[in-house]
Short mmCIF file of C-alpha atoms and ligand atoms in Angstrom, two decimals:
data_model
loop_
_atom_site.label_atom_id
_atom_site.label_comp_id
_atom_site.label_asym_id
_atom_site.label_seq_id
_atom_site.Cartn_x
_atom_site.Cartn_y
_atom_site.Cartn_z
CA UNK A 118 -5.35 -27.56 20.97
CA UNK A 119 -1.90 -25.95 19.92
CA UNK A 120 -0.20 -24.16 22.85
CA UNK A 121 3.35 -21.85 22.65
CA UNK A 122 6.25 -22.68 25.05
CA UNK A 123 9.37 -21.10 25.17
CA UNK A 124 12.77 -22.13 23.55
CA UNK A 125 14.45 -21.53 27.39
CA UNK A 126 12.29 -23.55 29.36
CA UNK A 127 14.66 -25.98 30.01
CA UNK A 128 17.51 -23.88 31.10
CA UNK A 129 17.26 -24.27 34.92
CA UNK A 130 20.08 -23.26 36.90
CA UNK A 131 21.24 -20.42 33.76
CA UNK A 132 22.44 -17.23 35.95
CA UNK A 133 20.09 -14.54 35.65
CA UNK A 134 17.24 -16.29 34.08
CA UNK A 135 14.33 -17.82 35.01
CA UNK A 136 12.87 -20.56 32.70
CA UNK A 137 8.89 -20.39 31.43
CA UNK A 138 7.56 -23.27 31.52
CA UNK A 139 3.85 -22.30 31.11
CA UNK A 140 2.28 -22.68 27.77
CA UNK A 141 0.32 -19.55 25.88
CA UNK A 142 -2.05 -19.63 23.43
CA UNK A 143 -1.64 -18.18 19.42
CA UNK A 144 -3.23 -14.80 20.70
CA UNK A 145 -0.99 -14.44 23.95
CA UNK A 146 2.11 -15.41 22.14
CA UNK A 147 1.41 -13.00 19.61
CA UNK A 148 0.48 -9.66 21.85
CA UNK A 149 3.79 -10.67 23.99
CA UNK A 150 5.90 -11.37 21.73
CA UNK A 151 8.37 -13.36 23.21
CA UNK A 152 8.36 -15.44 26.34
CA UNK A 153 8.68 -13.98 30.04
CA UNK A 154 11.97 -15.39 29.83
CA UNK A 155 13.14 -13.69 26.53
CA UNK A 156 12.71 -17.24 24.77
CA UNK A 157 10.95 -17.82 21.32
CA UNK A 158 7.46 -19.21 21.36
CA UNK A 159 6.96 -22.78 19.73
CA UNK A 160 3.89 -24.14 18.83
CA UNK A 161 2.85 -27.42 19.69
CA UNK A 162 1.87 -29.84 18.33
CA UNK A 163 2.68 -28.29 14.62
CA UNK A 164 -0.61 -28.88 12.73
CA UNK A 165 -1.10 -31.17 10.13
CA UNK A 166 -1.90 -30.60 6.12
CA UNK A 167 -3.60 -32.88 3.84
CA UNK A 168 -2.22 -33.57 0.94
CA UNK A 169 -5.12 -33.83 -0.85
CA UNK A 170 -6.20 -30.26 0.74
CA UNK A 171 -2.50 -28.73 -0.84
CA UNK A 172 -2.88 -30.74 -3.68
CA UNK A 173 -6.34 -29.10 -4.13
CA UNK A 174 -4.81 -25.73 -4.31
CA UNK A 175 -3.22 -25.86 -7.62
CA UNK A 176 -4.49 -23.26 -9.80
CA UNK A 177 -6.09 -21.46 -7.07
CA UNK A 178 -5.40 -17.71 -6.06
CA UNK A 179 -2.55 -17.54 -3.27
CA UNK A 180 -5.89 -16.71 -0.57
CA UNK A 181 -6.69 -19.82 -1.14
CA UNK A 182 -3.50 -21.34 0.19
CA UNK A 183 -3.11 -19.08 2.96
CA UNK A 184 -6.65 -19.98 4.29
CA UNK A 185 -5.68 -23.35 4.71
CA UNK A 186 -2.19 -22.51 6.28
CA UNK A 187 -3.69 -20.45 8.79
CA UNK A 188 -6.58 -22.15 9.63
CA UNK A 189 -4.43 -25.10 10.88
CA UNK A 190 -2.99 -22.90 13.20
CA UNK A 191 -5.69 -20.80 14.27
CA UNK A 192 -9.16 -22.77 14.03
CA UNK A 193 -9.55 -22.96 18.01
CA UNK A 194 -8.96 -19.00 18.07
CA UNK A 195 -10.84 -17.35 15.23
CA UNK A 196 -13.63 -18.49 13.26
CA UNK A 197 -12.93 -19.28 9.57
CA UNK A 198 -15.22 -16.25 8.10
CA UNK A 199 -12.66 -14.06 10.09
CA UNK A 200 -9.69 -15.77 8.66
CA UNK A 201 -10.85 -15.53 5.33
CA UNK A 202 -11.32 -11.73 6.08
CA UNK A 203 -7.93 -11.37 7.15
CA UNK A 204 -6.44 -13.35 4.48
CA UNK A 205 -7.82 -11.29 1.66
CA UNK A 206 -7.34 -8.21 3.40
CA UNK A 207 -3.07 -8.88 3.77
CA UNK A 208 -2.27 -10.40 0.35
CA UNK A 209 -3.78 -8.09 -2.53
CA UNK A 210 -0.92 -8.35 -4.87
CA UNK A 211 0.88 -11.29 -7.09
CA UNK A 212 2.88 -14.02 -6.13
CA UNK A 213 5.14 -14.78 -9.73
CA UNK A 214 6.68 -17.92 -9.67
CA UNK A 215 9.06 -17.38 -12.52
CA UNK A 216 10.56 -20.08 -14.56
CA UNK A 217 14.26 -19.70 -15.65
CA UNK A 218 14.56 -23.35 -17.02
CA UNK A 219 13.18 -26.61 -17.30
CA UNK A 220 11.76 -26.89 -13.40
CA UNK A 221 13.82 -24.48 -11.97
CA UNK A 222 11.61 -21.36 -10.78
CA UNK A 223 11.95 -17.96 -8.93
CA UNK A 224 9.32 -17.04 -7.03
CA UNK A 225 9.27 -13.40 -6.28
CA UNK A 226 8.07 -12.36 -2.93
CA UNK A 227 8.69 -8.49 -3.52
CA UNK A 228 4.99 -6.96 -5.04
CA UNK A 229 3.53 -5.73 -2.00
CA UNK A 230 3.43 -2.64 -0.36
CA UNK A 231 7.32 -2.40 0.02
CA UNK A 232 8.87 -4.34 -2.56
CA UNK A 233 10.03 -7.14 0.34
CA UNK A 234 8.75 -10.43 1.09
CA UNK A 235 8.73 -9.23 4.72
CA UNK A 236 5.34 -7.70 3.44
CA UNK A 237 3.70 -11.45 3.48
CA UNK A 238 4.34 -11.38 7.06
CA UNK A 239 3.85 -8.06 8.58
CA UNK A 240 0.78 -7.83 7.12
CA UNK A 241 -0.72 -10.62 8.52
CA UNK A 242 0.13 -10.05 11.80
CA UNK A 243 -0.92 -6.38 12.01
CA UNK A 244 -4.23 -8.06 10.81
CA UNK A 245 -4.54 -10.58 13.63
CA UNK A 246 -3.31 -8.17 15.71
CA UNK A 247 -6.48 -6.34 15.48
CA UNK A 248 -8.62 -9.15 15.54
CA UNK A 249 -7.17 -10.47 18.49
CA UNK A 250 -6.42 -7.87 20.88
CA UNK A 251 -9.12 -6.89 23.92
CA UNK A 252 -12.18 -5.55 22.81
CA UNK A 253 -11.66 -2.37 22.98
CA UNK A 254 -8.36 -1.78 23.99
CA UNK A 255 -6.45 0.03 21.46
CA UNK A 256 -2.69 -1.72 20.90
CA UNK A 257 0.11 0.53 20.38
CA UNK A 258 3.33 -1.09 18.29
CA UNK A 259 6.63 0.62 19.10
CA UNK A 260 9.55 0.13 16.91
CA UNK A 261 13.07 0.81 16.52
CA UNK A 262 14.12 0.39 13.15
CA UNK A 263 17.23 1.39 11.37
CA UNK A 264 15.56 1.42 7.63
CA UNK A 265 13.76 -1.64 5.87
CA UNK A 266 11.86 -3.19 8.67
CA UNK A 267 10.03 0.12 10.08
CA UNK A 268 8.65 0.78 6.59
CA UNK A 269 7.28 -2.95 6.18
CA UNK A 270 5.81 -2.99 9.57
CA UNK A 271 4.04 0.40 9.10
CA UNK A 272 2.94 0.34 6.02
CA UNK A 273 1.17 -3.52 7.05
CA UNK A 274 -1.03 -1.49 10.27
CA UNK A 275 -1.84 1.43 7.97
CA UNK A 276 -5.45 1.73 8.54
CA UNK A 277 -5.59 -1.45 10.73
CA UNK A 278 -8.00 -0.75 13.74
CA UNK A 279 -7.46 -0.68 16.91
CA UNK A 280 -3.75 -0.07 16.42
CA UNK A 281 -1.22 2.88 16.89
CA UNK A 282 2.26 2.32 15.24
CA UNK A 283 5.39 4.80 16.32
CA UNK A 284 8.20 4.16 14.65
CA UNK A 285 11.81 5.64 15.90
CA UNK A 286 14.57 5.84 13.75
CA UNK A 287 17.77 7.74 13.69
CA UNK A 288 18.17 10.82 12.11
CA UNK A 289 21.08 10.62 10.66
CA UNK A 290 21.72 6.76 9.69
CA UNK A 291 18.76 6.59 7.34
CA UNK A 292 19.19 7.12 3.53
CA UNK A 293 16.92 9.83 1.91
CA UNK A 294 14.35 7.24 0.48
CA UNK A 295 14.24 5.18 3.98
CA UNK A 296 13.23 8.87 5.55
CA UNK A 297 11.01 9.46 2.78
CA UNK A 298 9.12 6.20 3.19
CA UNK A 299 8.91 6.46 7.07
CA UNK A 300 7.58 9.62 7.15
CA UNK A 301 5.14 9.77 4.91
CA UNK A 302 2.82 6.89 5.84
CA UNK A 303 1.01 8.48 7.33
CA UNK A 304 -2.63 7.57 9.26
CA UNK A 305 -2.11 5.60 12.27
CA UNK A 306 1.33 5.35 11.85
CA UNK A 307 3.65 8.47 12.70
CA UNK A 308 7.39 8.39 12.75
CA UNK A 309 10.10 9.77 15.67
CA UNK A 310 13.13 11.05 14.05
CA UNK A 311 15.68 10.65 16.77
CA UNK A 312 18.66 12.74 17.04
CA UNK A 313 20.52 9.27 17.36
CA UNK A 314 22.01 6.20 16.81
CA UNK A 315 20.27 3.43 16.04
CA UNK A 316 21.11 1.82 19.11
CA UNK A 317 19.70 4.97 21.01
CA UNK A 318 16.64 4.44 19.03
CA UNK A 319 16.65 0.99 20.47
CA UNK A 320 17.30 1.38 24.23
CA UNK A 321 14.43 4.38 23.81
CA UNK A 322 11.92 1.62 23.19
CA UNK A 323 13.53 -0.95 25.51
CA UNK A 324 13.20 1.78 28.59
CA UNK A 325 9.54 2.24 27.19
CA UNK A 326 8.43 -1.24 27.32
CA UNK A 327 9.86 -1.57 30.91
CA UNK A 328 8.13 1.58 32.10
CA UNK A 329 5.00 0.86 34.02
CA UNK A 330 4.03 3.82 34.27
CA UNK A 331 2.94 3.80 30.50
CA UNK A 332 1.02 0.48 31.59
CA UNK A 333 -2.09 2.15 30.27
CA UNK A 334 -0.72 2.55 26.55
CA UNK A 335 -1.03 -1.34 25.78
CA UNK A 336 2.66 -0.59 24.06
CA UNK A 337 3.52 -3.63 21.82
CA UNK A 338 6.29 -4.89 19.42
CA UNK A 339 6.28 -6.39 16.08
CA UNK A 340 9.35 -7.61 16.28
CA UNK A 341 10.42 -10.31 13.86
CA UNK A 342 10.73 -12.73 16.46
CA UNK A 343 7.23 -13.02 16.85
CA UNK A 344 5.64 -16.42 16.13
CA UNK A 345 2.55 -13.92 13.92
CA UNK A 346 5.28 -13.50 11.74
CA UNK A 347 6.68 -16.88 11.16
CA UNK A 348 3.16 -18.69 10.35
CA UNK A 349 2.35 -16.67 7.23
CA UNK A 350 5.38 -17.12 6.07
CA UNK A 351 4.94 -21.09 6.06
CA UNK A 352 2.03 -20.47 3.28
CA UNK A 353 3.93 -19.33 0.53
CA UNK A 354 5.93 -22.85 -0.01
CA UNK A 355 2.75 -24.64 0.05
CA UNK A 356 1.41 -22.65 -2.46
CA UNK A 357 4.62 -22.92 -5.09
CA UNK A 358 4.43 -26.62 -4.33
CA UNK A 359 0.44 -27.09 -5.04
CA UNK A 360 1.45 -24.90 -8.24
CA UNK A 361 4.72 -26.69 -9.20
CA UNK A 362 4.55 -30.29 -8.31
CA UNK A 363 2.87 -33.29 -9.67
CA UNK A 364 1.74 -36.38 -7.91
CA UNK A 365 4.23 -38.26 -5.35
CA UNK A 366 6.91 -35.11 -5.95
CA UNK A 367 9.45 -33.66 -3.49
CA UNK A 368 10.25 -30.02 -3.93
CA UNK A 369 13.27 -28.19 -2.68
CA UNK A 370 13.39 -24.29 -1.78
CA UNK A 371 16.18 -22.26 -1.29
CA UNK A 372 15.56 -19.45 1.64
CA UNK A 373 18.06 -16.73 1.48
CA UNK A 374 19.13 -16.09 4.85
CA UNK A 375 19.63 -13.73 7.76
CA UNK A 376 17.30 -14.14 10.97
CA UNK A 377 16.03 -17.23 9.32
CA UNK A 378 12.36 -16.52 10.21
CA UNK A 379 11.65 -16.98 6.27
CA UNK A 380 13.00 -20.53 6.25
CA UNK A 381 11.76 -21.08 9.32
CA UNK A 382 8.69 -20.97 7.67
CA UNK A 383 9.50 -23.64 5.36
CA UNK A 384 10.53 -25.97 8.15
CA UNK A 385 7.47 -26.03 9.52
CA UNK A 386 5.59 -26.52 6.24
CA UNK A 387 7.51 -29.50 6.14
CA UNK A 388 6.82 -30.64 9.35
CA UNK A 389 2.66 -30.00 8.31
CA UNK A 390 3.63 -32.61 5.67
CA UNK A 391 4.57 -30.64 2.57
CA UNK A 392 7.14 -32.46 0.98
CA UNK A 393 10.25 -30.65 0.89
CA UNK A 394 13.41 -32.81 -0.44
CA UNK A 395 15.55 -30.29 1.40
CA UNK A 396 15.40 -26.84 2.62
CA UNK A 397 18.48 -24.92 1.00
CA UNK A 398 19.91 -21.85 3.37
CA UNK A 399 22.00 -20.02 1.94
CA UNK A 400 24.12 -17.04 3.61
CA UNK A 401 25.99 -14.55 2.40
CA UNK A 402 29.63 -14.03 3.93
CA UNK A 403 27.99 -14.10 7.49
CA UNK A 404 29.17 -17.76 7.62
CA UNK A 405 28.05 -19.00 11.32
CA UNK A 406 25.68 -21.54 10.29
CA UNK A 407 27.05 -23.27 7.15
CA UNK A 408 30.62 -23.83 9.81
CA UNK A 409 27.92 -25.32 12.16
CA UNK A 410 26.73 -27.81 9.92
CA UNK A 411 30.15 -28.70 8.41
CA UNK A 412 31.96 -28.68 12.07
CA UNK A 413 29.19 -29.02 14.45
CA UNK A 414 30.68 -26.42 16.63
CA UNK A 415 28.57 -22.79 17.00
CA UNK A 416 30.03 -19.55 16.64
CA UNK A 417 28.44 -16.32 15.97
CA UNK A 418 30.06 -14.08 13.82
CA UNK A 419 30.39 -10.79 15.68
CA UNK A 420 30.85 -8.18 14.76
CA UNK A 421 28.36 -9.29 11.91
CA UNK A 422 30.36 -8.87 8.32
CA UNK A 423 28.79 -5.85 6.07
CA UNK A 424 27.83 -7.29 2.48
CA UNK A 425 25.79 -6.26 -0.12
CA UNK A 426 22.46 -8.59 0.76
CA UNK A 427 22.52 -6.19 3.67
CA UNK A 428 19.25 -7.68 4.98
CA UNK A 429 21.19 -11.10 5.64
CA UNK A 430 24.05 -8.95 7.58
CA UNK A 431 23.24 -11.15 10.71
CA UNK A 432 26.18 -12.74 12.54
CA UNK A 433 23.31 -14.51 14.87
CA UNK A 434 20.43 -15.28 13.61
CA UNK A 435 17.42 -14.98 16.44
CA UNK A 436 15.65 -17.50 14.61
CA UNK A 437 18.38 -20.30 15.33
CA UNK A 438 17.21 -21.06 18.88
CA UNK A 439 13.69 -22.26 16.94
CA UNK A 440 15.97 -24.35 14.48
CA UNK A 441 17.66 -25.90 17.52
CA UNK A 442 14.74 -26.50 19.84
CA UNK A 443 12.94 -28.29 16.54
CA UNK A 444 16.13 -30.63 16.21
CA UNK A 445 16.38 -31.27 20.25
CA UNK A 446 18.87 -28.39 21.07
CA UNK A 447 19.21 -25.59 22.71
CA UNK A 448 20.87 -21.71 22.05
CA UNK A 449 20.21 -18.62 23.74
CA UNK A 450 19.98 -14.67 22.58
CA UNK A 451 23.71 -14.20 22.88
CA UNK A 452 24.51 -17.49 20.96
CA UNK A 453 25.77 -19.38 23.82
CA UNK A 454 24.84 -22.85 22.95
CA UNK A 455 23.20 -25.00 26.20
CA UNK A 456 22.79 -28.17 24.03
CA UNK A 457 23.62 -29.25 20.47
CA UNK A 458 20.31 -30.71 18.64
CA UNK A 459 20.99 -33.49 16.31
CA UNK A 460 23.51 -32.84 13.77
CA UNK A 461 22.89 -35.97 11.76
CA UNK A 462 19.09 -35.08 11.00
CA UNK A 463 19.37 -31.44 10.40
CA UNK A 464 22.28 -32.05 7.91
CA UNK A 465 19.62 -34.52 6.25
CA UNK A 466 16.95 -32.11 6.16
CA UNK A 467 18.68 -28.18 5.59
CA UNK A 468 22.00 -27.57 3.44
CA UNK A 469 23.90 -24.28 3.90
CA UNK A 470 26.52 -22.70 2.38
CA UNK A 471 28.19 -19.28 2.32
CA UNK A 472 28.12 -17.27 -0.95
CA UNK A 473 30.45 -14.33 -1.03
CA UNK A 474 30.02 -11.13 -2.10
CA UNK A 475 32.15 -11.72 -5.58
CA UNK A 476 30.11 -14.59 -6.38
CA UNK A 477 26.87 -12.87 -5.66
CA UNK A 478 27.63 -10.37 -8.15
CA UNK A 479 28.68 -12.83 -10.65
CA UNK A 480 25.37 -14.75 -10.29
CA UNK A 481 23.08 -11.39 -10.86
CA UNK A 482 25.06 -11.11 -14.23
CA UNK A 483 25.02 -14.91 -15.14
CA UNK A 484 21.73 -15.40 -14.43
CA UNK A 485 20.60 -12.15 -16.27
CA UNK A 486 22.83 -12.90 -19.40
CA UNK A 487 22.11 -16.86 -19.29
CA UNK A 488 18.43 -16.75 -18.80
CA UNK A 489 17.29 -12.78 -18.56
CA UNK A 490 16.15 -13.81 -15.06
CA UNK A 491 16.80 -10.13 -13.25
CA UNK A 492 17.96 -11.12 -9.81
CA UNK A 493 18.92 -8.95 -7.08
CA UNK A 494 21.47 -9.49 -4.16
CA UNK A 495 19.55 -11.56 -1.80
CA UNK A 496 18.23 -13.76 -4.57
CA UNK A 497 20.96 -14.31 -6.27
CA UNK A 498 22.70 -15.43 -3.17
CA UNK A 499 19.29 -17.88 -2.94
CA UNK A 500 20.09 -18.74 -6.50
CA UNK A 501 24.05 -19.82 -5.65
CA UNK A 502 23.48 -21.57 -3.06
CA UNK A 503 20.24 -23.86 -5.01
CA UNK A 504 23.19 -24.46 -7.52
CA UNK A 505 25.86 -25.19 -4.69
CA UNK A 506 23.29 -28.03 -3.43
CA UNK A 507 22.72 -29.31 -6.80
CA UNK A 508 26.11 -29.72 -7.44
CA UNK A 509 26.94 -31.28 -3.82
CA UNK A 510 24.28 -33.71 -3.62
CA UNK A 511 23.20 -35.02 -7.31
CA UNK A 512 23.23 -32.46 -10.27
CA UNK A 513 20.48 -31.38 -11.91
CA UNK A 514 16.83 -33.41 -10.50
CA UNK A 515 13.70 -34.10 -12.32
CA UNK A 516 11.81 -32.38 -8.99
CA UNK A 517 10.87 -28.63 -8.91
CA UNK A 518 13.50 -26.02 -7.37
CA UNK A 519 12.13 -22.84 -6.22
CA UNK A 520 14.86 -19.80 -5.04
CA UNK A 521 13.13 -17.50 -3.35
CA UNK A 522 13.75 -13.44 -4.22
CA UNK A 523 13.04 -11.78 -1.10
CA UNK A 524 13.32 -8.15 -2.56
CA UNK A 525 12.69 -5.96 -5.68
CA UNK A 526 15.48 -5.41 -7.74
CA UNK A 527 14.59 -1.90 -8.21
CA UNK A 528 15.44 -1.66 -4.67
CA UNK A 529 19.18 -2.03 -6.02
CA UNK A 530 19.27 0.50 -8.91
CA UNK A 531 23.30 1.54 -8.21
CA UNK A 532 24.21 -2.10 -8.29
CA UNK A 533 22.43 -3.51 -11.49
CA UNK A 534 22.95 -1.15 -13.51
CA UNK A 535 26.75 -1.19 -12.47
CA UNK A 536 26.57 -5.24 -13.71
CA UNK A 537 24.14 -5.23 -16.20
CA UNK A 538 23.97 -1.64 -17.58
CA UNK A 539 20.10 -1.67 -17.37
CA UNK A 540 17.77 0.01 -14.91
CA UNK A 541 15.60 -2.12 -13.30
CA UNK A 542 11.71 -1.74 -14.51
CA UNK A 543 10.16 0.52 -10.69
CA UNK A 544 7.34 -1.17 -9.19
CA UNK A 545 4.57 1.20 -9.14
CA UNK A 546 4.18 1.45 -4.78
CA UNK A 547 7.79 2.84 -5.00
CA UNK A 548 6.89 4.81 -7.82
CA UNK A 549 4.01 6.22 -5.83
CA UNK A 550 6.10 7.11 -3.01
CA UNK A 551 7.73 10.00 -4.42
CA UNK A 552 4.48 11.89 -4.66
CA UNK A 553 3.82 11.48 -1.07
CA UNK A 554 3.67 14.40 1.62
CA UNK A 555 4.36 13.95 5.81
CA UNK A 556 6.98 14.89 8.30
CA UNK A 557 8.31 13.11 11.23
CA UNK A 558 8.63 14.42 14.73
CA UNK A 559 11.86 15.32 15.62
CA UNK A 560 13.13 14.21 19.56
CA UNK A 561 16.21 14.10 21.07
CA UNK A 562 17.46 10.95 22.06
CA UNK A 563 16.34 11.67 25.65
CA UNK A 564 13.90 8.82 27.45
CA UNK A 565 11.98 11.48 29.73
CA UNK A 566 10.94 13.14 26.12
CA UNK A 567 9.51 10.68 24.54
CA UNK A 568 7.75 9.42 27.48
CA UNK A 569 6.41 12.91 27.50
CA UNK A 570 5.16 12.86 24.08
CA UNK A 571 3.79 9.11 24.05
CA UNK A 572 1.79 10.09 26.92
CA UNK A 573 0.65 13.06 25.33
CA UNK A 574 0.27 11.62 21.91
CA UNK A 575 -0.93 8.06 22.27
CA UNK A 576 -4.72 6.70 23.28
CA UNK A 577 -4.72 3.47 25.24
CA UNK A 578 -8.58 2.77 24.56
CA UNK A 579 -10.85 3.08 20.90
C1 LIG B 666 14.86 -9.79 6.01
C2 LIG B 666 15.36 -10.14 4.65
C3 LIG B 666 16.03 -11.37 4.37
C4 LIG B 666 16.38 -12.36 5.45
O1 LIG B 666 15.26 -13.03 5.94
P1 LIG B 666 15.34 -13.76 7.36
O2 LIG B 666 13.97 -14.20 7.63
O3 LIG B 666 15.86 -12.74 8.32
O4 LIG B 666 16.30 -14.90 7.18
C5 LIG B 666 16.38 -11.64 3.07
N1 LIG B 666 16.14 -10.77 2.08
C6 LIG B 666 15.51 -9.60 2.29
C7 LIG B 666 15.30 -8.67 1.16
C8 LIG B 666 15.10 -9.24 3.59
O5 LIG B 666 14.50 -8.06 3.78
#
């Protein structure tokens, strides 16, 4: 049976902070979150693949694949017919995997619903989420978002039953196409426009999860934190390597990163047994983790550096303290680390490296010019960094290398055509946004208000 403990449950004697030392099951881990002691949940054991089972997907749609991801984790919680229901249900759209030469591939994560690969995740969650949660109880999720994240996570529980999703985001620091994509989602999902900062946004939801008195709500987060986020995203890199490799292959990815919840995921594919050669993690100028690995001593950058793969502005990433407690170590929220995990193995297994903004932009027009592969910030700094290993460890290999592009290039119209004087093709979801109708709720940044108007507006039961 696999059961969740916490990243902190061995720091005893930490000021402030108790240590959980209990163990949760997939459902608990994923209606809380995160651990009564603000540590990440960790499965255990991680389940194992067959290879033949992988081997067996080759050809077959990406369901397929996910099926047998998440039936590894979740076999003693849901029965399979269930599973399958939720699998189909969360991933209606294509998975490219792109080749730009010989058995080097993109694989483009950016056709659902919002053009990101967080898509993949959100949506399965929100879908277990409902599956999961006590018979009729009715879940509300409660978000703070300051653009990308709200719309992914909103636009995954649309419809979902069972669940309410409120989404707060601050008037002011949103562009015109984030507001326009908030608001109009419409169904279950209904947007607070706070007369804010982000940060007020933020402490509005923290005061709301600590209120008891709204005990009867069943308020929620989907923050990306949450261990329902990080298993779907293990099920894409099993699926490019059932597609891409033959018989007695390695593969390597490269994971452009931020949070690192999305190579997270292929960390613990390779610890089901898919074999990854290495796991490439690139960063953009947010440098804190490639200076690990070459020094061995942590620092956070702080304040986090402002680059144009603004998704991977992170100068901490959250996921790190699941990267150290997999490699014996431990880190905390604030980035203090309480133990260093083994240096030697993780350099054997991950490679990092920091691409810069200047090189990032070079790479969108390289690659575009070189091999009319249209890449856009993130990916190309996924692309960089795939050539950085290559060059460091061996030159070009004989195995398949997948980059992963973790958002739609249309999503960066002022910058491509400013490199490559085209306009990037629209996806037809964005394309359908501009036709949609729906206002948010305007509040003041006020706690006793929105307490107010949850209480007035949300229903704790179906
Ligand atoms: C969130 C995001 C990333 C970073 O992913 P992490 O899991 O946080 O490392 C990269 N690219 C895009 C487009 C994103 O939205």
């Amino acid at each position: 049976m696999i059961r969740y403990y916490s990243t902190n449950r061995r720091l005893d004697g930490v000021a402030g902070l108790t240590p959980f030392k209990g163990l949760v099951s997939f459902r608990d881990a994923l209606i809380q979150g995160q651990a009564p002691d603000e540590g990440l949940f960790m499965p255990d054991p991680i389940p194992a693949l067959d290879l033949g089972d992988i081997r067996a997907c080759k050809g077959a749609p990406y369901s397929s694949t996910a099926v047998l991801v998440a039936e590894a984790f979740l076999k003693d919680e849901l029965p399979r017919e269930t599973i399958r229901q939720v699998v189909e249900d969360s991933y209606n759209f294509d998975v490219p995997l792109e080749r730009v030469y010989d058995r080097m591939f993109v694989m483009r994560l950016d056709r659902g619903p919002t053009a990101s690969f967080k898509d993949f995740a959100a949506r399965m969650m929100a879908r277990l989420m409902s599956r999961l949660r006590d018979r009729g109880k009715r879940l509300n999720v409660l978000v703070a978002t300051s653009g990308d994240t709200g719309s992914a996570v909103g636009e995954a529980f649309k419809g979902v039953e069972g669940i309410g999703v409120t989404i707060l985001y601050p008037r002011n620091e949103v562009s015109g196409m984030q507001k326009k994509q908030l608001d109009t989602i419409g169904e279950n999902v209904l947007a607070l426009s706070v007369d804010g900062k982000f940060d007020d946004c933020q402490n509005l939801v923290k005061q709301a999860f600590s209120d008891s008195g709204l005990a009867q709500l069943n308020l929620t987060s989907a923050n990306s934190i949450n261990f329902g986020r990080i298993m779907p995203q293990s099920i894409y890199y099993v699926h490019a390597y059932a597609q891409l490799a033959g018989p007695g292959e390695e593969i390597v990815f490269s994971v452009p990163s931020g949070n690192f919840g999305n190579a997270l995921g292929c960390e613990y594919a390779r610890r089901m047994g898919l074999p990854v050669r290495m796991l490439v993690m690139p960063t953009n100028e947010n440098d804190e983790f490639p200076n690990y690995l070459t020094t061995g001593t942590y620092e956070k950058v702080s304040p986090s550096r402002a680059c144009l793969s603004n998704a991977m502005n992170v100068g901490h990433p959250s996921n790190l303290a699941r990267f150290f407690d997999l490699y014996g170590g431990t880190v905390d929220r604030t980035g203090v680390v309480h133990a260093y995990p083994d240096i030697k193995e993780m350099r054997k297994r991950i490679f990092s490296v920091s691409v810069s903004d200047e090189e990032t932009k070079k790479t969108i027009r390289r690659v575009w010019e070189q091999y009319r592969v249209l890449l856009e910030p993130h990916g190309a700094v996924g692309w960089r960094g795939l050539e950085h290993y290559l060059e460091a460890c061996c030159g070009p290999i004989a195995e398949p290398c997948v980059c992963l592009e973790t958002a739609h290039p249309a999503k960066f119209p002022d910058e491509i055509v400013e490199l490559l004087r085209i306009t990037p093709e629209v996806p037809q979801s964005m394309k359908d946004l501009e036709k949609r109708t729906g206002e948010a709720v305007e509040l003041p940044a006020d706690y006793g208000r929105l307490r107010a108007f949850l209480l007035d507006t949300l229903k704790g039961s179906d």
